[in-house]
Amino acid sequence: MTDSFPAKRVRDLPLLVPPAIPDVGPGPDPSVVRMNLNESPLQPSPKALAAAAEAIQFSNRYPDHGCTGLMAKLAALNNFPAENIIFGNGSSELLVTLAMASLNEGDEAIFPEPTFPTGLKTSRIAGATLVKIPVAETGENDIAAMLAAVTEKTGLFYVCTPNNPTGNLASEEALRRASQEVPERCLLMIDEAYYEFGAHEGGPDVLEILKDRKGPWAVTRSLSKAYCLAGMRVGYALVSGKEVRDPLNTLRGNFNISRVAMAAAEAAVDDQAHMRKVLDQTILERNRLTKLLAVKGFSALPSFANFIVVRSSGPLAPVQKKLAQHGILTQYMPWPDENGSLRITVGSSEETDKLCSVIG
Ligand SMILES: Cc1ncc(COP(=O)(O)O)c(C=O)c1O
């Protein structure tokens, strides 16, 4: 008989729920400025919208569980073997299944701190001990310190580049060290949800670096950011081979990518010109936002993503509150000291102006 509901491994977890975001009717509440979720303010490619509209007519039929069309496109785009690409309902789902697949009760999982929380939460559910290593002052994962924390109990080594919430890229040298020094029995997981931004600005080629790795590895990516498809929930993992592919496929939910999402994703991947336009526009706006905030006394960490992290000489929690009172949502973080910092997603130029008019 069970002890009581819920199971013990779930009972002791802190309540962690996605942020409540006002969505009214068929779309988001237009009076609210969403600069808190690292979404794109831009619409998806018109070709993706047309493909989704076409696909919805066939919603009476289950989608292709193999995602063979999308798989072939991503294999060609990344020059990577199709059979080693696995799909998730957003890359979030893959962060969950990768942590579940790699950790036994009592293992240790190494993470940068702060970082995107899904892998941490799942590692706890899997019964692992979390080992959190502070990011460097400039916001990138401190891979040397993370490697120094490896023990014989380490089952998962998670790198996030560009890191959310701090925005900076891990260096090629640090990634090479991780590729070679993370033990062969341990999963090296590299979260590249903002891959397209980092690559566009000269970031290291993670897949090239991992070619020499002997142990298992997985690189997770998302169509939520540069492809503007956050609402569709499509992510993928590029993995080292069968040893990672098989457990991920075992854990994968049936038909976890909907027919509509898959059609939109295929068309979005085909429309690389639209994706590049999104990158260019976002980077231009990110630079403008950074400059305008500097004039008001807020300094930003280097960012290679669609958000910035700002600090000032005073506490940031009241700033977040004031913005929220004006309908502008941002993300406060209690990092790196008692003043904290504010993560601001790059929005449209109107949204930048609105934020700057309120902030100070
Ligand atoms: C670093 C990182 N990884 C993963 C995700 C999850 O993205 P999605 O599930 O939309 O693919 C996010 C979302 O913001 C993120 O910032």
Coordinates of C-alpha atoms and ligand atoms in Angstrom, one line a residue:
M1 CA 0.0 0.0 0.0
T2 CA 1.3 3.5 -0.7
D3 CA 2.3 5.8 2.1
S4 CA 0.0 8.6 1.1
F5 CA -0.7 10.8 -1.9
P6 CA 1.4 12.3 -3.5
A7 CA 4.4 10.0 -3.7
K8 CA 7.3 11.0 -1.5
R9 CA 9.6 12.1 -4.3
V10 CA 7.0 14.7 -5.3
R11 CA 5.7 15.7 -1.9
D12 CA 8.9 17.5 -0.7
L13 CA 9.4 19.6 -3.9
P14 CA 8.9 23.3 -3.8
L15 CA 5.8 24.4 -5.7
L16 CA 7.2 25.5 -9.1
V17 CA 4.6 26.5 -11.6
P18 CA 5.1 28.5 -14.8
P19 CA 4.3 32.2 -14.4
A20 CA 0.6 33.2 -14.7
I21 CA 0.3 35.3 -17.9
P22 CA -2.8 37.1 -18.9
D23 CA -4.2 35.6 -22.0
V24 CA -7.7 36.7 -22.9
G25 CA -9.7 35.4 -25.8
P26 CA -7.8 33.9 -28.7
G27 CA -4.6 35.9 -28.1
P28 CA -2.7 37.6 -25.3
D29 CA -4.1 40.6 -23.5
P30 CA -2.9 43.5 -25.7
S31 CA -2.7 45.9 -22.7
V32 CA 0.0 43.8 -21.1
V33 CA 3.6 44.1 -22.3
R34 CA 5.2 40.6 -22.0
M35 CA 8.9 41.2 -21.5
N36 CA 9.2 38.3 -19.0
L37 CA 9.2 35.0 -20.9
N38 CA 11.8 35.4 -23.6
E39 CA 9.2 35.1 -26.4
S40 CA 9.6 36.9 -29.7
P41 CA 7.4 40.0 -30.2
L42 CA 7.4 39.1 -33.9
Q43 CA 5.0 36.8 -35.6
P44 CA 6.1 33.5 -37.1
S45 CA 6.9 33.2 -40.7
P46 CA 3.8 33.7 -42.9
K47 CA 4.6 30.4 -44.5
A48 CA 4.4 28.7 -41.0
L49 CA 1.1 30.3 -40.4
A50 CA -0.3 29.1 -43.7
A51 CA 1.1 25.6 -43.1
A52 CA -0.6 25.5 -39.7
A53 CA -3.9 26.6 -41.1
E54 CA -3.7 23.9 -43.7
A55 CA -2.7 21.2 -41.2
I56 CA -5.5 22.0 -38.8
Q57 CA -8.0 20.6 -41.3
F58 CA -6.6 17.1 -40.8
S59 CA -6.7 17.3 -37.0
N60 CA -9.0 14.2 -36.9
R61 CA -5.8 12.2 -37.6
Y62 CA -2.9 11.6 -35.3
P63 CA 0.3 13.2 -36.4
D64 CA 3.4 11.4 -37.6
H65 CA 5.0 10.2 -34.3
G66 CA 8.4 9.9 -36.1
C67 CA 8.3 13.6 -37.2
T68 CA 10.0 12.4 -40.3
G69 CA 9.6 15.5 -42.4
L70 CA 10.9 17.9 -39.7
M71 CA 13.6 15.4 -38.9
A72 CA 14.9 15.4 -42.4
K73 CA 14.9 19.2 -42.6
L74 CA 16.8 19.6 -39.3
A75 CA 19.2 16.9 -40.3
A76 CA 20.0 18.7 -43.5
L77 CA 20.2 22.1 -41.8
N78 CA 22.6 20.9 -39.2
N79 CA 24.5 18.3 -41.3
F80 CA 23.6 15.8 -38.7
P81 CA 22.3 12.2 -38.8
A82 CA 18.5 12.2 -38.8
E83 CA 18.2 9.1 -36.6
N84 CA 19.9 11.0 -33.8
I85 CA 17.4 13.8 -33.6
I86 CA 14.6 13.4 -31.0
F87 CA 11.6 15.7 -30.6
G88 CA 10.0 17.2 -27.6
N89 CA 6.9 19.3 -26.7
G90 CA 9.2 22.3 -26.4
S91 CA 12.8 21.6 -25.5
S92 CA 11.5 21.7 -21.9
E93 CA 10.1 18.2 -22.4
L94 CA 13.6 17.0 -23.5
L95 CA 15.2 18.6 -20.4
V96 CA 12.9 16.4 -18.4
T97 CA 13.4 13.2 -20.2
L98 CA 17.2 13.7 -20.4
A99 CA 17.4 14.2 -16.6
M100 CA 15.1 11.2 -16.0
A101 CA 17.2 9.1 -18.3
S102 CA 20.5 9.9 -16.8
L103 CA 20.1 10.0 -13.0
N104 CA 19.7 7.3 -10.4
E105 CA 18.6 8.0 -6.8
G106 CA 21.6 9.4 -4.9
D107 CA 23.5 10.6 -8.0
E108 CA 24.7 14.1 -8.3
A109 CA 23.7 16.5 -11.0
I110 CA 25.9 19.6 -11.8
F111 CA 24.2 22.8 -12.8
P112 CA 25.3 26.5 -13.2
E113 CA 23.5 28.9 -10.8
P114 CA 21.3 30.7 -11.9
T115 CA 20.1 28.8 -14.9
F116 CA 16.9 27.6 -16.5
P117 CA 15.1 25.6 -13.8
T118 CA 13.5 22.6 -15.6
G119 CA 16.5 20.3 -15.5
L120 CA 17.1 21.1 -11.8
K121 CA 13.5 20.3 -10.9
T122 CA 13.5 17.0 -12.8
S123 CA 16.9 16.0 -11.3
R124 CA 15.4 16.5 -7.8
I125 CA 12.4 14.4 -8.8
A126 CA 14.8 11.7 -10.0
G127 CA 16.3 11.6 -6.5
A128 CA 19.6 13.3 -7.4
T129 CA 21.6 15.7 -5.2
L130 CA 21.9 19.1 -7.0
V131 CA 25.3 20.6 -7.2
K132 CA 25.0 24.3 -8.1
I133 CA 28.0 26.2 -9.3
P134 CA 27.7 30.1 -9.5
V135 CA 28.1 31.5 -13.0
A136 CA 31.0 33.8 -13.7
E137 CA 30.6 37.6 -13.1
T138 CA 30.0 38.1 -16.8
G139 CA 27.2 35.6 -16.8
E140 CA 28.6 32.6 -18.6
N141 CA 28.7 29.1 -17.0
D142 CA 31.9 28.6 -15.0
I143 CA 32.8 25.3 -16.7
A144 CA 36.2 25.0 -14.9
A145 CA 34.5 25.3 -11.5
M146 CA 31.7 22.9 -12.6
L147 CA 34.4 20.3 -13.7
A148 CA 36.1 20.7 -10.4
A149 CA 32.8 19.6 -8.7
V150 CA 32.6 16.3 -10.6
T151 CA 32.7 13.2 -8.4
E152 CA 32.2 9.5 -8.9
K153 CA 28.5 10.1 -8.2
T154 CA 28.0 12.7 -11.0
G155 CA 25.4 11.4 -13.5
L156 CA 24.5 14.7 -15.3
F157 CA 26.5 17.7 -16.3
Y158 CA 24.3 20.5 -17.6
V159 CA 25.6 23.5 -19.6
C160 CA 23.4 26.3 -20.8
T161 CA 24.8 28.5 -23.5
P162 CA 23.7 31.2 -24.0
N163 CA 22.7 30.9 -20.3
N164 CA 19.2 31.8 -19.3
P165 CA 18.8 34.1 -17.3
T166 CA 22.3 35.7 -17.6
G167 CA 22.6 35.7 -21.4
N168 CA 26.3 35.0 -22.0
L169 CA 27.9 32.3 -24.1
A170 CA 30.4 29.6 -22.8
S171 CA 33.7 29.9 -24.6
E172 CA 35.0 27.3 -27.2
E173 CA 37.8 26.4 -24.9
A174 CA 35.5 25.8 -21.9
L175 CA 33.2 23.7 -24.0
R176 CA 36.1 21.6 -25.3
R177 CA 37.2 21.0 -21.8
A178 CA 33.6 19.9 -20.8
S179 CA 33.5 17.6 -23.9
Q180 CA 36.7 15.9 -22.9
E181 CA 36.7 16.0 -19.1
V182 CA 33.1 15.2 -18.2
P183 CA 33.4 11.4 -17.3
E184 CA 32.4 8.9 -20.0
R185 CA 29.7 7.4 -17.8
C186 CA 28.0 10.8 -17.4
L187 CA 25.6 12.6 -19.7
L188 CA 26.9 15.9 -20.9
M189 CA 23.8 18.0 -21.7
I190 CA 24.1 21.3 -23.5
D191 CA 21.0 23.5 -23.6
E192 CA 21.1 25.7 -26.7
A193 CA 17.6 27.1 -26.6
Y194 CA 19.0 30.4 -27.9
Y195 CA 21.4 28.6 -30.4
E196 CA 20.5 30.7 -33.4
F197 CA 21.3 34.0 -31.6
G198 CA 24.7 32.7 -30.3
A199 CA 25.6 31.2 -33.7
H200 CA 24.6 34.5 -35.5
E201 CA 27.0 36.4 -33.3
G202 CA 30.0 34.1 -33.7
G203 CA 29.4 31.6 -30.8
P204 CA 31.3 28.3 -30.8
D205 CA 30.1 25.3 -32.8
V206 CA 29.0 22.9 -30.1
L207 CA 28.3 20.0 -32.5
E208 CA 31.8 20.3 -33.9
I209 CA 33.3 20.4 -30.4
L210 CA 31.3 17.3 -29.3
K211 CA 32.6 15.2 -32.2
D212 CA 35.6 14.1 -30.1
R213 CA 33.6 13.3 -26.9
K214 CA 33.7 9.6 -25.9
G215 CA 30.8 9.6 -23.4
P216 CA 27.1 10.3 -24.0
W217 CA 25.9 13.8 -24.9
A218 CA 22.8 15.7 -26.0
V219 CA 22.3 19.2 -27.3
T220 CA 18.8 20.6 -26.9
R221 CA 17.3 23.4 -29.1
S222 CA 14.0 25.2 -29.4
L223 CA 11.8 26.6 -32.1
S224 CA 10.3 28.9 -29.5
K225 CA 12.8 31.7 -29.8
A226 CA 14.4 32.5 -33.2
Y227 CA 11.5 30.8 -35.1
C228 CA 8.9 32.6 -33.0
L229 CA 6.9 29.4 -32.3
A230 CA 6.7 29.4 -28.5
G231 CA 3.0 28.8 -28.5
M232 CA 3.4 25.7 -30.8
R233 CA 5.8 23.9 -28.4
V234 CA 8.5 22.3 -30.6
G235 CA 12.0 21.4 -29.4
Y236 CA 14.6 18.9 -30.5
A237 CA 17.7 17.2 -29.2
L238 CA 20.7 16.2 -31.2
V239 CA 22.3 13.3 -29.4
S240 CA 25.5 11.2 -29.6
G241 CA 23.8 8.0 -30.6
K242 CA 21.7 5.0 -29.7
E243 CA 22.8 5.1 -26.1
V244 CA 20.9 8.4 -25.6
R245 CA 18.3 8.0 -28.4
D246 CA 16.8 4.8 -27.0
P247 CA 16.1 5.9 -23.5
L248 CA 14.7 9.3 -24.8
N249 CA 12.4 7.5 -27.2
T250 CA 11.3 5.1 -24.4
L251 CA 10.3 8.1 -22.2
R252 CA 8.8 10.1 -25.0
G253 CA 5.0 10.7 -24.9
N254 CA 2.9 9.4 -27.8
F255 CA 2.5 11.8 -30.6
N256 CA 4.0 14.6 -28.5
I257 CA 4.3 17.0 -31.4
S258 CA 0.9 18.0 -32.7
R259 CA 0.1 17.9 -36.4
V260 CA -0.4 21.7 -36.5
A261 CA 2.9 22.4 -34.6
M262 CA 4.8 20.0 -36.9
A263 CA 3.5 21.7 -40.1
A264 CA 4.3 25.1 -38.7
A265 CA 7.8 24.0 -37.6
E266 CA 8.6 22.5 -41.0
A267 CA 7.6 25.7 -42.9
A268 CA 9.5 27.8 -40.3
V269 CA 12.7 25.8 -40.8
D270 CA 12.3 26.2 -44.5
D271 CA 12.0 30.0 -44.2
Q272 CA 15.6 30.7 -43.0
A273 CA 15.3 34.3 -44.4
H274 CA 12.5 35.0 -41.9
M275 CA 14.5 33.5 -39.1
R276 CA 17.5 35.7 -40.0
K277 CA 15.3 38.8 -40.1
V278 CA 14.1 38.0 -36.6
L279 CA 17.7 37.7 -35.4
D280 CA 18.7 40.9 -37.0
Q281 CA 15.7 42.9 -35.7
T282 CA 16.0 41.4 -32.2
I283 CA 19.7 42.2 -32.0
L284 CA 19.2 45.8 -33.2
E285 CA 16.4 46.3 -30.6
R286 CA 18.5 44.6 -27.9
N287 CA 21.3 47.1 -28.5
R288 CA 18.9 50.0 -28.5
L289 CA 17.3 48.9 -25.3
T290 CA 20.7 48.4 -23.7
K291 CA 21.8 51.9 -24.6
L292 CA 18.6 53.6 -23.5
L293 CA 18.8 51.8 -20.1
A294 CA 22.5 52.8 -19.7
V295 CA 21.4 56.4 -19.9
K296 CA 19.1 55.8 -17.0
G297 CA 21.8 54.1 -14.9
F298 CA 21.1 50.4 -15.6
S299 CA 24.0 48.3 -16.8
A300 CA 23.5 45.2 -18.8
L301 CA 25.6 42.0 -18.9
P302 CA 26.8 40.8 -22.3
S303 CA 23.9 39.0 -24.0
F304 CA 23.8 36.6 -26.9
A305 CA 20.1 36.0 -26.7
N306 CA 16.7 37.7 -27.0
F307 CA 16.9 39.2 -23.5
I308 CA 19.1 41.3 -21.3
V309 CA 19.9 41.2 -17.6
V310 CA 20.3 44.6 -16.0
R311 CA 21.6 45.8 -12.7
S312 CA 21.8 49.2 -11.0
S313 CA 23.2 50.7 -7.8
G314 CA 19.9 50.1 -6.1
P315 CA 17.4 47.2 -5.5
L316 CA 15.7 45.9 -8.6
A317 CA 12.6 44.3 -7.0
P318 CA 10.8 47.7 -6.6
V319 CA 11.7 48.5 -10.3
Q320 CA 10.0 45.2 -11.4
K321 CA 7.0 46.0 -9.2
K322 CA 6.6 49.5 -10.7
L323 CA 6.8 48.2 -14.2
A324 CA 4.2 45.6 -13.4
Q325 CA 1.9 48.3 -12.1
H326 CA 2.1 49.8 -15.6
G327 CA 1.4 46.5 -17.2
I328 CA 5.0 45.8 -18.2
L329 CA 6.0 42.3 -17.1
T330 CA 9.7 41.5 -16.5
Q331 CA 11.5 38.9 -14.5
Y332 CA 13.2 39.8 -11.2
M333 CA 16.1 37.6 -10.0
P334 CA 17.7 37.5 -6.6
W335 CA 21.1 37.4 -8.2
P336 CA 24.0 38.1 -7.7
D337 CA 23.5 40.1 -4.5
E338 CA 20.9 41.7 -2.4
N339 CA 20.0 44.3 -5.1
G340 CA 19.2 41.5 -7.5
S341 CA 18.8 42.0 -11.2
L342 CA 16.1 42.3 -13.8
R343 CA 15.8 40.0 -16.9
I344 CA 14.1 41.9 -19.7
T345 CA 13.0 40.2 -22.9
V346 CA 13.7 42.2 -26.1
G347 CA 10.3 43.4 -27.3
S348 CA 9.1 45.6 -30.1
S349 CA 10.5 49.2 -30.4
E350 CA 7.2 50.5 -29.0
E351 CA 7.6 48.1 -26.0
T352 CA 11.2 49.3 -25.5
D353 CA 9.9 52.9 -25.4
K354 CA 7.1 52.1 -23.0
L355 CA 9.5 50.4 -20.6
C356 CA 12.0 53.2 -20.8
S357 CA 9.4 55.8 -20.1
V358 CA 8.3 54.0 -16.9
I359 CA 11.6 52.7 -15.6
G360 CA 13.1 55.9 -14.3
Ligands
LIG1 C1 17.6 28.0 -21.5 C2 16.3 27.5 -21.9 N1 16.1 26.2 -22.1 C3 14.9 25.7 -22.4 C4 13.8 26.5 -22.5 C5 12.5 25.9 -22.9 O1 12.0 26.3 -24.1 P1 10.9 25.6 -24.9 O2 10.3 24.5 -24.0 O3 9.9 26.6 -25.2 O4 11.6 25.0 -26.1 C6 13.9 27.9 -22.3 C7 12.8 28.8 -22.3 O5 12.8 29.9 -22.1 C8 15.2 28.4 -21.9 O6 15.4 29.7 -21.7

